[in-house]
mmCIF file of C-alpha atoms in Angstrom:
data_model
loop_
_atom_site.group_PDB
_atom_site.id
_atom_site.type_symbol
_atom_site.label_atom_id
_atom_site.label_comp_id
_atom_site.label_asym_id
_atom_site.label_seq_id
_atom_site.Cartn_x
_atom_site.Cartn_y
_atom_site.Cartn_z
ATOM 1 C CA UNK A 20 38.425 98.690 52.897
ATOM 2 C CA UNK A 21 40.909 98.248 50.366
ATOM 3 C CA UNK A 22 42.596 101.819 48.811
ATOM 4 C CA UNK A 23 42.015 101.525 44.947
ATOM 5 C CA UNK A 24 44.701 103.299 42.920
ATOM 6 C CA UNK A 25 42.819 106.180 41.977
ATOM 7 C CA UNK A 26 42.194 107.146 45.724
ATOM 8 C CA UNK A 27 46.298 107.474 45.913
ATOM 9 C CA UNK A 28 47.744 111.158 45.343
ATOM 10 C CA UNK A 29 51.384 110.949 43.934
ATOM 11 C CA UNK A 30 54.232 113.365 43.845
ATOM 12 C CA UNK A 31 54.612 115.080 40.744
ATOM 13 C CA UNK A 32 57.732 116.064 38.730
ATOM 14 C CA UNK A 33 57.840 119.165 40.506
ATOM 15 C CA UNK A 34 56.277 119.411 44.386
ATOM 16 C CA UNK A 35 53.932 122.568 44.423
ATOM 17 C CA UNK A 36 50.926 124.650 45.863
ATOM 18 C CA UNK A 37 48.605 126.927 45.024
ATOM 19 C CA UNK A 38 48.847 130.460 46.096
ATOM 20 C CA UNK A 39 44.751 129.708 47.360
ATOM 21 C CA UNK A 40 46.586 127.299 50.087
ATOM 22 C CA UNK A 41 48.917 130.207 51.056
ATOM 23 C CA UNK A 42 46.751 132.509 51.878
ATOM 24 C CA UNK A 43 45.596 132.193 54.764
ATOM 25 C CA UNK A 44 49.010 131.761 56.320
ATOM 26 C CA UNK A 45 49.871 135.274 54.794
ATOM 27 C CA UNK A 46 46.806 136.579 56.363
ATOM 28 C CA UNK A 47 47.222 135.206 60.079
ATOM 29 C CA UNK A 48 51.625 136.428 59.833
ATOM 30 C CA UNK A 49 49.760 140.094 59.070
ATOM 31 C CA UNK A 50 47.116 139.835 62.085
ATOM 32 C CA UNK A 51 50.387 138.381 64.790
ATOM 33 C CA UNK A 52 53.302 139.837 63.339
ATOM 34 C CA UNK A 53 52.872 142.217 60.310
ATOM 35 C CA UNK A 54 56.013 141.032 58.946
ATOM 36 C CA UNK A 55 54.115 139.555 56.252
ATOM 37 C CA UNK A 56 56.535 141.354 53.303
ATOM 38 C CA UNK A 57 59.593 140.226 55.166
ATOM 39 C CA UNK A 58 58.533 136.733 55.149
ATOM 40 C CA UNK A 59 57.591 136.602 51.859
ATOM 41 C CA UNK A 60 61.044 138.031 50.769
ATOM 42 C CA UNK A 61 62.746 135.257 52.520
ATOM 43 C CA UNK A 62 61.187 133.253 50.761
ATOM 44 C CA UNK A 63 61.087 134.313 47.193
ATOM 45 C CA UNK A 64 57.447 134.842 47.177
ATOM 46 C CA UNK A 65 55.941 138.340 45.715
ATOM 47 C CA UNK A 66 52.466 139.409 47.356
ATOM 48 C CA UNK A 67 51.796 139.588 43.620
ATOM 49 C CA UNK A 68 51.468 136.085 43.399
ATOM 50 C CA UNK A 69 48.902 135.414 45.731
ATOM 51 C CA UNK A 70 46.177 137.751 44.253
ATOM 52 C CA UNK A 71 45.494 134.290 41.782
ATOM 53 C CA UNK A 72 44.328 131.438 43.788
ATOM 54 C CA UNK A 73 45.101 129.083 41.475
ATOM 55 C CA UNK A 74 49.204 130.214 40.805
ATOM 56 C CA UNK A 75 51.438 127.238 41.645
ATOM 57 C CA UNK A 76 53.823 128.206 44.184
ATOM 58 C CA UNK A 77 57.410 126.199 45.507
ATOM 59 C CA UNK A 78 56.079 124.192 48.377
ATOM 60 C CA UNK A 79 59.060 123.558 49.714
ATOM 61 C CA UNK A 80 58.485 127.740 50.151
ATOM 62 C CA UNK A 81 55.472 127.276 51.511
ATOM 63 C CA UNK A 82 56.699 124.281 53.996
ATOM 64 C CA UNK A 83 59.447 126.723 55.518
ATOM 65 C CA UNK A 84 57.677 130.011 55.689
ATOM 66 C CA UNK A 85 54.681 128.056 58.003
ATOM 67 C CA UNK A 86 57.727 127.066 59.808
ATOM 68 C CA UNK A 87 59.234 130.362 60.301
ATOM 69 C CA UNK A 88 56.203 132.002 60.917
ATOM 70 C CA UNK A 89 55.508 130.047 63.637
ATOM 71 C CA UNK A 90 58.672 131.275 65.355
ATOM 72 C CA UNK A 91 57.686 135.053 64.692
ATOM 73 C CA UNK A 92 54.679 134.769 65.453
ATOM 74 C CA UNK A 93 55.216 133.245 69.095
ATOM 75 C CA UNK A 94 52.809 130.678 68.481
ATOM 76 C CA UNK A 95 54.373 127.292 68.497
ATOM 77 C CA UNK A 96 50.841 125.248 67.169
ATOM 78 C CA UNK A 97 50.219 128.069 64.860
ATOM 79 C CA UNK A 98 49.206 125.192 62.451
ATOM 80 C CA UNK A 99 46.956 123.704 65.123
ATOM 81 C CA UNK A 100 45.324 126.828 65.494
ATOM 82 C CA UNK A 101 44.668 127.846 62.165
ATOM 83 C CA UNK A 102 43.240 124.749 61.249
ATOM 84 C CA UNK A 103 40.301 125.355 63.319
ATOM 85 C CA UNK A 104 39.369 128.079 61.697
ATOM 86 C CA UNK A 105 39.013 126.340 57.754
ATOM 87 C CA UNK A 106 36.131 126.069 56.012
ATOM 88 C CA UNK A 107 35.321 124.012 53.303
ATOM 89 C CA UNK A 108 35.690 127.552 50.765
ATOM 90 C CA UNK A 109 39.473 127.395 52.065
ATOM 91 C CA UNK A 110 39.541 124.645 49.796
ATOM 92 C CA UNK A 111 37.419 125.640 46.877
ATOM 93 C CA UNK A 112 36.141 123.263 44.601
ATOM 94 C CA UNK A 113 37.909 120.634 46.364
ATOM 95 C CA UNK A 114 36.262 121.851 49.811
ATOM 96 C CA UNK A 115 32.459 121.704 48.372
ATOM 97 C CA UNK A 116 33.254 118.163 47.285
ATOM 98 C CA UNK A 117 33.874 117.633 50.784
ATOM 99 C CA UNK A 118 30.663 119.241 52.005
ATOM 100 C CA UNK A 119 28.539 117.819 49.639
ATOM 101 C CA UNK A 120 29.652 114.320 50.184
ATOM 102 C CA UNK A 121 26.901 111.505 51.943
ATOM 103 C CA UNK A 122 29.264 110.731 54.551
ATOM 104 C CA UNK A 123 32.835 110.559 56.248
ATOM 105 C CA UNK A 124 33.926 108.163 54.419
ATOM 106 C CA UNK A 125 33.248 109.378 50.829
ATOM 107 C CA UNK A 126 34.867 112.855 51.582
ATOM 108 C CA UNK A 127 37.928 111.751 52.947
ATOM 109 C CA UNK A 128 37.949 109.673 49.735
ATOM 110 C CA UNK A 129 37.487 112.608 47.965
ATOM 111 C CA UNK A 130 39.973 114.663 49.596
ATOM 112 C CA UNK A 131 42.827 111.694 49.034
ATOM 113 C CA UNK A 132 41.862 111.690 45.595
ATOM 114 C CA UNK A 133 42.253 115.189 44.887
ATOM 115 C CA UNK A 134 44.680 116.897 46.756
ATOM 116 C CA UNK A 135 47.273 117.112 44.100
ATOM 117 C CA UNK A 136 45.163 119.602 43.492
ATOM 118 C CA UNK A 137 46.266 121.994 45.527
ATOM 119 C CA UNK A 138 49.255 120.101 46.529
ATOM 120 C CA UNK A 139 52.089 118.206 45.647
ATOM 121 C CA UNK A 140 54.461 115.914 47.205
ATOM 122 C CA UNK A 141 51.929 114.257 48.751
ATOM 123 C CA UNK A 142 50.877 110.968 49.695
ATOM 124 C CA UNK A 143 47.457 110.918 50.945
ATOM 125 C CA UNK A 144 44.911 107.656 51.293
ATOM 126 C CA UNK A 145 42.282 105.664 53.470
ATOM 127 C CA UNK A 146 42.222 102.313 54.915
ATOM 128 C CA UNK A 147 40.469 100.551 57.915
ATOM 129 C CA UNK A 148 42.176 98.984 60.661
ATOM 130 C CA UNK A 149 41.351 96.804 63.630
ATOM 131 C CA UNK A 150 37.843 97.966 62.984
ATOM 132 C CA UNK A 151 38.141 102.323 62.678
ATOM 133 C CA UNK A 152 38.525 103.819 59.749
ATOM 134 C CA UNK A 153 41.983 106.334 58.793
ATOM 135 C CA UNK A 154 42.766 109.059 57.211
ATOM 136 C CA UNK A 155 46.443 109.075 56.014
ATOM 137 C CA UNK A 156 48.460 112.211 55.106
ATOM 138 C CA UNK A 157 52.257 112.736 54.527
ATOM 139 C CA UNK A 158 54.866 114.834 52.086
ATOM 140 C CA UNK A 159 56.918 112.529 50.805
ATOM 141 C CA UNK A 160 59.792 114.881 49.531
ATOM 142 C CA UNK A 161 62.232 114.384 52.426
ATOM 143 C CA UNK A 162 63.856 117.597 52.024
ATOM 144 C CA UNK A 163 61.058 119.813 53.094
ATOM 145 C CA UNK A 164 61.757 118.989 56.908
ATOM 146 C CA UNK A 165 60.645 120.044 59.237
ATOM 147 C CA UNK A 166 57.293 120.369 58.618
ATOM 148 C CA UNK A 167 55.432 120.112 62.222
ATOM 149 C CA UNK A 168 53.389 123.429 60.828
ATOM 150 C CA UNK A 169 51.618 122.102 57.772
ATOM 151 C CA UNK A 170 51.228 118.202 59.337
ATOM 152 C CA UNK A 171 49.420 119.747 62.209
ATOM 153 C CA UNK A 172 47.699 122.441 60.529
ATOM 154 C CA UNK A 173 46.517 119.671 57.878
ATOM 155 C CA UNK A 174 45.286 117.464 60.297
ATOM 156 C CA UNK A 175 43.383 120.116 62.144
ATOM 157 C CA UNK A 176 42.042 121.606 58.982
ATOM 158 C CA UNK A 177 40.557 118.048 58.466
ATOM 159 C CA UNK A 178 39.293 117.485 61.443
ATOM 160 C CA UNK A 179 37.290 120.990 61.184
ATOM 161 C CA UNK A 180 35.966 120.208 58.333
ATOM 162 C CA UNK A 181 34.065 117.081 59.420
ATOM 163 C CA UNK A 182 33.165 119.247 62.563
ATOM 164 C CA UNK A 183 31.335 122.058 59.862
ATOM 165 C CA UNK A 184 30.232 119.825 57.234
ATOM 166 C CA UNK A 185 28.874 116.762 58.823
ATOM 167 C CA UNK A 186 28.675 116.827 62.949
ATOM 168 C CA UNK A 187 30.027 120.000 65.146
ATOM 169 C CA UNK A 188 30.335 117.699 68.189
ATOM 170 C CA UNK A 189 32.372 115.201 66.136
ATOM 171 C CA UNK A 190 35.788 113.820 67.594
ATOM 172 C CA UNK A 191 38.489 111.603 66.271
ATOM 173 C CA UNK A 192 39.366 108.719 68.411
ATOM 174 C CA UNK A 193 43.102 109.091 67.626
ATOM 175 C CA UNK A 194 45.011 111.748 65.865
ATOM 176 C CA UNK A 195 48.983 110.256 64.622
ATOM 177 C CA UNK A 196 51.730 112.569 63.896
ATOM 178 C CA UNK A 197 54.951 112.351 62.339
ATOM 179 C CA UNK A 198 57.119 114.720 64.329
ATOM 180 C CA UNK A 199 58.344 114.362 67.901
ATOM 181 C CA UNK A 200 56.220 115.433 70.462
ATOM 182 C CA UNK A 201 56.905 119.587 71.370
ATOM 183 C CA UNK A 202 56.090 121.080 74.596
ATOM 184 C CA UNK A 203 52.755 122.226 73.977
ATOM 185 C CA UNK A 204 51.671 118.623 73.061
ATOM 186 C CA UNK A 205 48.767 119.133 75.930
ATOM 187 C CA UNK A 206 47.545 122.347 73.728
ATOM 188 C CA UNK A 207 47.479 119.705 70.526
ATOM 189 C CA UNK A 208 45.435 117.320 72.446
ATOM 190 C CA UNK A 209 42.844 120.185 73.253
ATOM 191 C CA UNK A 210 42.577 121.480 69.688
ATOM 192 C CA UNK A 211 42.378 118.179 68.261
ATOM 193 C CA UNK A 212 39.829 116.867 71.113
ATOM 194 C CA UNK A 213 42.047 113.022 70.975
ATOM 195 C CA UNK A 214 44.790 111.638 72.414
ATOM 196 C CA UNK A 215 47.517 112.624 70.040
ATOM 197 C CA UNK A 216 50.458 109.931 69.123
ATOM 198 C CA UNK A 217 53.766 111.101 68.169
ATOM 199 C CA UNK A 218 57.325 109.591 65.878
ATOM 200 C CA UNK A 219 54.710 107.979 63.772
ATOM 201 C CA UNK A 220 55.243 106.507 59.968
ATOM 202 C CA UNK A 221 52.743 109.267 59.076
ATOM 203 C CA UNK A 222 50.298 111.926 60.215
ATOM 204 C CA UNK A 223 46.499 110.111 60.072
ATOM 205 C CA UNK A 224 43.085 110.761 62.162
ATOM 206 C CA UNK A 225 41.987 107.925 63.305
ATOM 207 C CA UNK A 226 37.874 107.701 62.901
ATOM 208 C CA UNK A 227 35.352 105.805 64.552
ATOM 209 C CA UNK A 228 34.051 103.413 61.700
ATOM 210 C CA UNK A 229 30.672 103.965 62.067
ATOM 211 C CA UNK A 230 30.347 107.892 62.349
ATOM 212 C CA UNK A 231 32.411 107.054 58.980
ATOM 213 C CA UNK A 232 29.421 105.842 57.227
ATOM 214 C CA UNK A 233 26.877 107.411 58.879
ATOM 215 C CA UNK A 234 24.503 108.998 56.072
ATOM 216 C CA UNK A 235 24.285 112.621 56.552
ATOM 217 C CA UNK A 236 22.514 113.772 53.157
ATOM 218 C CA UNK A 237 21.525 112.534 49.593
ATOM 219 C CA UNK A 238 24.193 114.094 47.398
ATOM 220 C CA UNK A 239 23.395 116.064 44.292
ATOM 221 C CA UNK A 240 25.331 113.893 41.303
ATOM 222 C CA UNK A 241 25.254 116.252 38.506
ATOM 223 C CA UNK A 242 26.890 118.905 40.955
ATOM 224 C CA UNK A 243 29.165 116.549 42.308
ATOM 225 C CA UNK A 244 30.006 115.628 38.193
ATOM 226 C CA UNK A 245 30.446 119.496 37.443
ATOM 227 C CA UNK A 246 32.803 119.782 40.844
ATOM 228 C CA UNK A 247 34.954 116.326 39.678
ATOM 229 C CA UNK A 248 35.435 117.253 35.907
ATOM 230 C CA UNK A 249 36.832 120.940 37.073
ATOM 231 C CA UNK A 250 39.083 119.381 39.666
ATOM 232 C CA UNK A 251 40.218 116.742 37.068
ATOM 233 C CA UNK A 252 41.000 119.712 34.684
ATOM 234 C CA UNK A 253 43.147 121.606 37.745
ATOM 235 C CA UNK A 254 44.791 117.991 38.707
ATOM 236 C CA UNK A 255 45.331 117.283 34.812
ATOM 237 C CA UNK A 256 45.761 113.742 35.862
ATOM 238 C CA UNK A 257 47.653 112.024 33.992
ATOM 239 C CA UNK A 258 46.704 108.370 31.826
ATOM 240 C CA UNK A 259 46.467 105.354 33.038
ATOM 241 C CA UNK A 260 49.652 104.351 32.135
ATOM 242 C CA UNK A 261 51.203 106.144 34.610
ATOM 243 C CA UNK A 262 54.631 104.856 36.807
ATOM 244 C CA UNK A 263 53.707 102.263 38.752
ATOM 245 C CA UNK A 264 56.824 102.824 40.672
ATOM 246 C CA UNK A 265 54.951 106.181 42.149
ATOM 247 C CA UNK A 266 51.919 104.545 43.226
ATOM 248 C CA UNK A 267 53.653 102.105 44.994
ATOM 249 C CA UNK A 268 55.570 104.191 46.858
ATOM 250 C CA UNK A 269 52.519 106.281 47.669
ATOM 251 C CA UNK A 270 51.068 102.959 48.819
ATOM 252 C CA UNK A 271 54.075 102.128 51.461
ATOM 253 C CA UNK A 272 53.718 105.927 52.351
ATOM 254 C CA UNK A 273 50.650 104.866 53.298
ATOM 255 C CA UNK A 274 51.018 101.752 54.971
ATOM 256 C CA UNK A 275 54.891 101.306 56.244
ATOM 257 C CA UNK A 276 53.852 99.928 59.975
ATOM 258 C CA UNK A 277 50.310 99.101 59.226
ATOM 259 C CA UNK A 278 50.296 96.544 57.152
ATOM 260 C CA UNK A 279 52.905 93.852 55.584
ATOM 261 C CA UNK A 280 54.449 95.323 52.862
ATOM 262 C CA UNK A 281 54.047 92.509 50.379
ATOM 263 C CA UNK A 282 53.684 92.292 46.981
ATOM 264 C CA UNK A 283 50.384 90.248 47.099
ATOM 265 C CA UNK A 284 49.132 93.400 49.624
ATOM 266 C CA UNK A 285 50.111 95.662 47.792
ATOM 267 C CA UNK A 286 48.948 94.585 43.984
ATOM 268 C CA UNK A 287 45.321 93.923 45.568
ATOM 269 C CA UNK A 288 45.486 97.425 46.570
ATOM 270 C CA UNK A 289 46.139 98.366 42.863
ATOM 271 C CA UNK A 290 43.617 95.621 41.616
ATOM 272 C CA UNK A 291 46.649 94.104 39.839
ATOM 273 C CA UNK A 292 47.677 90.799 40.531
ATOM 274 C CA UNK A 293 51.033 90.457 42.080
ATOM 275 C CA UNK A 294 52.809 88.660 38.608
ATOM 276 C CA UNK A 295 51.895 91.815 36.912
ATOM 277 C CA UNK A 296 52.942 94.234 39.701
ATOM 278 C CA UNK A 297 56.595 92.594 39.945
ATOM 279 C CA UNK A 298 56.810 92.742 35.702
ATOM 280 C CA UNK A 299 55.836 96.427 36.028
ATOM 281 C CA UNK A 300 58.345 97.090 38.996
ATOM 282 C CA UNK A 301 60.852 95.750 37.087
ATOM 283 C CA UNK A 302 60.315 96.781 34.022
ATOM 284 C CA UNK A 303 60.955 100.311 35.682
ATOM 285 C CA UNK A 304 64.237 99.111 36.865
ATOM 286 C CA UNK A 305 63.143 98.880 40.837
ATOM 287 C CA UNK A 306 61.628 96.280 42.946
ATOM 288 C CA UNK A 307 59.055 96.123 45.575
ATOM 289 C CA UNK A 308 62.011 95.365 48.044
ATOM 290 C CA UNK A 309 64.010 98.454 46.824
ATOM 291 C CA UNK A 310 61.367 100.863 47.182
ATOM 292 C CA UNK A 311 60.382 99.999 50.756
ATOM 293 C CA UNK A 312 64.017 99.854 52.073
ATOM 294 C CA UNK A 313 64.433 103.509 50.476
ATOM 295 C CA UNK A 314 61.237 104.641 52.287
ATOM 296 C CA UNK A 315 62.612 103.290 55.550
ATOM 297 C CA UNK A 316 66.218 104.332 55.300
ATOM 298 C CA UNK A 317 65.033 107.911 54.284
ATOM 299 C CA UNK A 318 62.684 107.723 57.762
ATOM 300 C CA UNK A 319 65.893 105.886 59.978
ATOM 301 C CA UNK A 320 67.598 109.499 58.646
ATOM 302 C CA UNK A 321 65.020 111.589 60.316
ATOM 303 C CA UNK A 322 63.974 109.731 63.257
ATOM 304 C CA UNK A 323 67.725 108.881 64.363
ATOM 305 C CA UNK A 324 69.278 111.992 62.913
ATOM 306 C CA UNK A 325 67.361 114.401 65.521
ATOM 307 C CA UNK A 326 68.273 115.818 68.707
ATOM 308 C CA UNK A 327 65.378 114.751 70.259
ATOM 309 C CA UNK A 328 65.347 110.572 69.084
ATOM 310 C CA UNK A 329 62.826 108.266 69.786
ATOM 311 C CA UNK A 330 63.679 105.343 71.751
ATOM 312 C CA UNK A 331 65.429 102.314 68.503
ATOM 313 C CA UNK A 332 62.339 100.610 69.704
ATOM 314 C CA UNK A 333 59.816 103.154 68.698
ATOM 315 C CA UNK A 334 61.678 103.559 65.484
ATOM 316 C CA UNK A 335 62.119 99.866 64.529
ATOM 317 C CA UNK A 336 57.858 99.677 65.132
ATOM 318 C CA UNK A 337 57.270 102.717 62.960
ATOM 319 C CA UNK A 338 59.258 101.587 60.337
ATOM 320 C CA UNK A 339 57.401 98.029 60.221
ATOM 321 C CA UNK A 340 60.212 96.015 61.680
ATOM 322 C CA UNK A 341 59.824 93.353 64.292
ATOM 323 C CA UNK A 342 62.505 94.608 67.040
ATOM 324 C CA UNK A 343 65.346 96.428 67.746
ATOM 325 C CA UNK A 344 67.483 93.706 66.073
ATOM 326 C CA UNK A 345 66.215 93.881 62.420
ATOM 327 C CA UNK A 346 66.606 97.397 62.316
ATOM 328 C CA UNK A 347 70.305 97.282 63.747
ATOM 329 C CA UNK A 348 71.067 94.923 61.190
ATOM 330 C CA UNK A 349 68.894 96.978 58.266
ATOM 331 C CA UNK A 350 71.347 99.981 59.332
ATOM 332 C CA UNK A 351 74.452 98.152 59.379
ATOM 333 C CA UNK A 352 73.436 97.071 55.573
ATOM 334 C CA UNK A 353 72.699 100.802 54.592
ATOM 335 C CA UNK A 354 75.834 102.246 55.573
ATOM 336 C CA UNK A 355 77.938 99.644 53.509
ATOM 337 C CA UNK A 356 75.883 100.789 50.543
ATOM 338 C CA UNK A 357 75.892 104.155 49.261
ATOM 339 C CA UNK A 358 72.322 106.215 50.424
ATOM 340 C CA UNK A 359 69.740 106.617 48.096
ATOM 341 C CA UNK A 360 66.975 109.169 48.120
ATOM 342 C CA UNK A 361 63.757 108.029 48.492
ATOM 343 C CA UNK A 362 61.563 108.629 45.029
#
């Protein structure tokens, strides 16, 4: 199934979350911890702020206070944990889009389409491959790092709401995450109920194809309408016209180790056709070639930079190269060239 363009969330000028997301972190550091205020003061967050679900928070805030709460709270897969406890109210409006939806497929569709709003910084799609169905999830900013707390909790949260919403006895065949594996990995495999792949290009669940689009219920389309058009109004999406530059790199976000990363892939995903996609590119002064060696050398950063490294083979596969030897020679390039931030 291809991704259309309006199924891609993109990061916007400023990455942030709303306070409705932050919640119920605030609520499980009171129930392990009560150092809730603390917290919150290291982080330049007022309790103030959360009494309005919709106020738009930092999320690089909200990224490092999962992290550190974690740590206070003695509970290294607090994410993991949490997550099994959403519902699709955790999510509001977006959440009974979810719920209401026919199938798998369409709500995960939803959910990629929407979650800018309650999120930014995100890249979030769906795509088949080698016959399942996937659910792809990832901040993009590569300054909020690490981030182990909201992938996992994200992917859990997901994964429960499939479970409450469609079938309770419903398991992934594959869950992918970003991060290195940590010590409780076994606990992670438990929770999710799937073998659980680490060092990957992204965080995704990997679905069986046909509990994908397995009918569960005739949807109600003037509710669903209502439910879209007050989303829309909270996403305040912007016109078509929009960077094409940012949905690419959503796209290869997406994608970097699936699939080729070729302009003729990649303007079929956009329903463009690949003459127009390179005059757009570079009419925004970039190229399809620039954008995915940013993406990789920004991922070669994190993946090689840590104390815990995957194997240069692990690394050259997640970052869509064919061996060990094109991705000595891609790093030998980047450090005679000044870095550049990806985005």
């Amino acid at each position: 199934m291809a991704v259309a363009s309006h199924l891609i969330s993109r990061m916007p000028v400023v990455a942030s979350i709303r306070a409705s997301v932050l919640i119920p972190l605030v609520q499980q550091i009171e129930k392990r911890s009560g150092k809730t205020d603390l917290l919150l003061a290291l982080h330049g967050i007022l309790r103030s702020q959360l009494e309005d679900p919709y106020t738009v928070l930092p999320m690089v805030r909200y990224v490092a206070l999962f992290e550190d709460a974690a740590t206070i709270t003695g509970e290294p897969a607090l994410g993991a944990r949490m997550g099994t406890g959403f519902k699709p109210a955790d999510l509001g409006p977006i959440g009974m889009l979810f719920a209401l939806s026919p199938n798998i497929r369409s709500a995960f569709e939803r959910l990629s389409k929407y979650v800018n709003a309650v999120q930014g910084a995100t890249s979030s799609g769906v795509f088949e491959e080698n016959g399942d169905f996937v659910w792809s999830y990832r901040i993009v900013d590569p300054g909020m790092w690490p981030r182990r707390q909201d992938s996992e909790f994200t992917i859990a949260a997901s994964c429960q709401l499939v479970r409450s919403c469609f079938s309770r006895g419903w398991r992934p065949i594959e869950i992918q995450l970003e991060h290195h594996a940590p010590r409780d990995a076994a606990v992670l495999e438990r929770i999710y109920g799937a073998p659980v792949l680490f060092g990957q290009s992204g965080n995704r669940i990997v679905m069986n194809k046909t509990d994908a689009d397995r009918i569960y219920r005739s949807e109600d389309k003037s509710l669903i309408e209502i439910l879209e058009r007050h989303i829309g109004d909270l996403v305040n999406e912007p016109a078509t016209g929009d960077s094409v530059t940012e949905k690419v790199q959503a796209l290869i976000g997406i994608y970097l180790g699936r699939k080729p990363m070729t302009v003729a892939i990649l303007a079929a995903e956009l329903k463009m056709s690949p003459r127009s996609l390179q005059r757009r590119l570079s009419e925004e002064g970039v190229s399809l070639r620039d954008l995915v060696g940013q993406y990789r050398q920004t991922l070669a950063a994190h993946y090689l930079g840590d104390r815990h490294a995957a194997p240069m083979s692990e690394v050259a596969r997640v970052l869509g190269y064919a061996d060990n030897t094109v991705l000595w020679r891609a790093l030998r390039s980047w450090k005679k060239r000044k870095p550049s931030a990806f985005g």
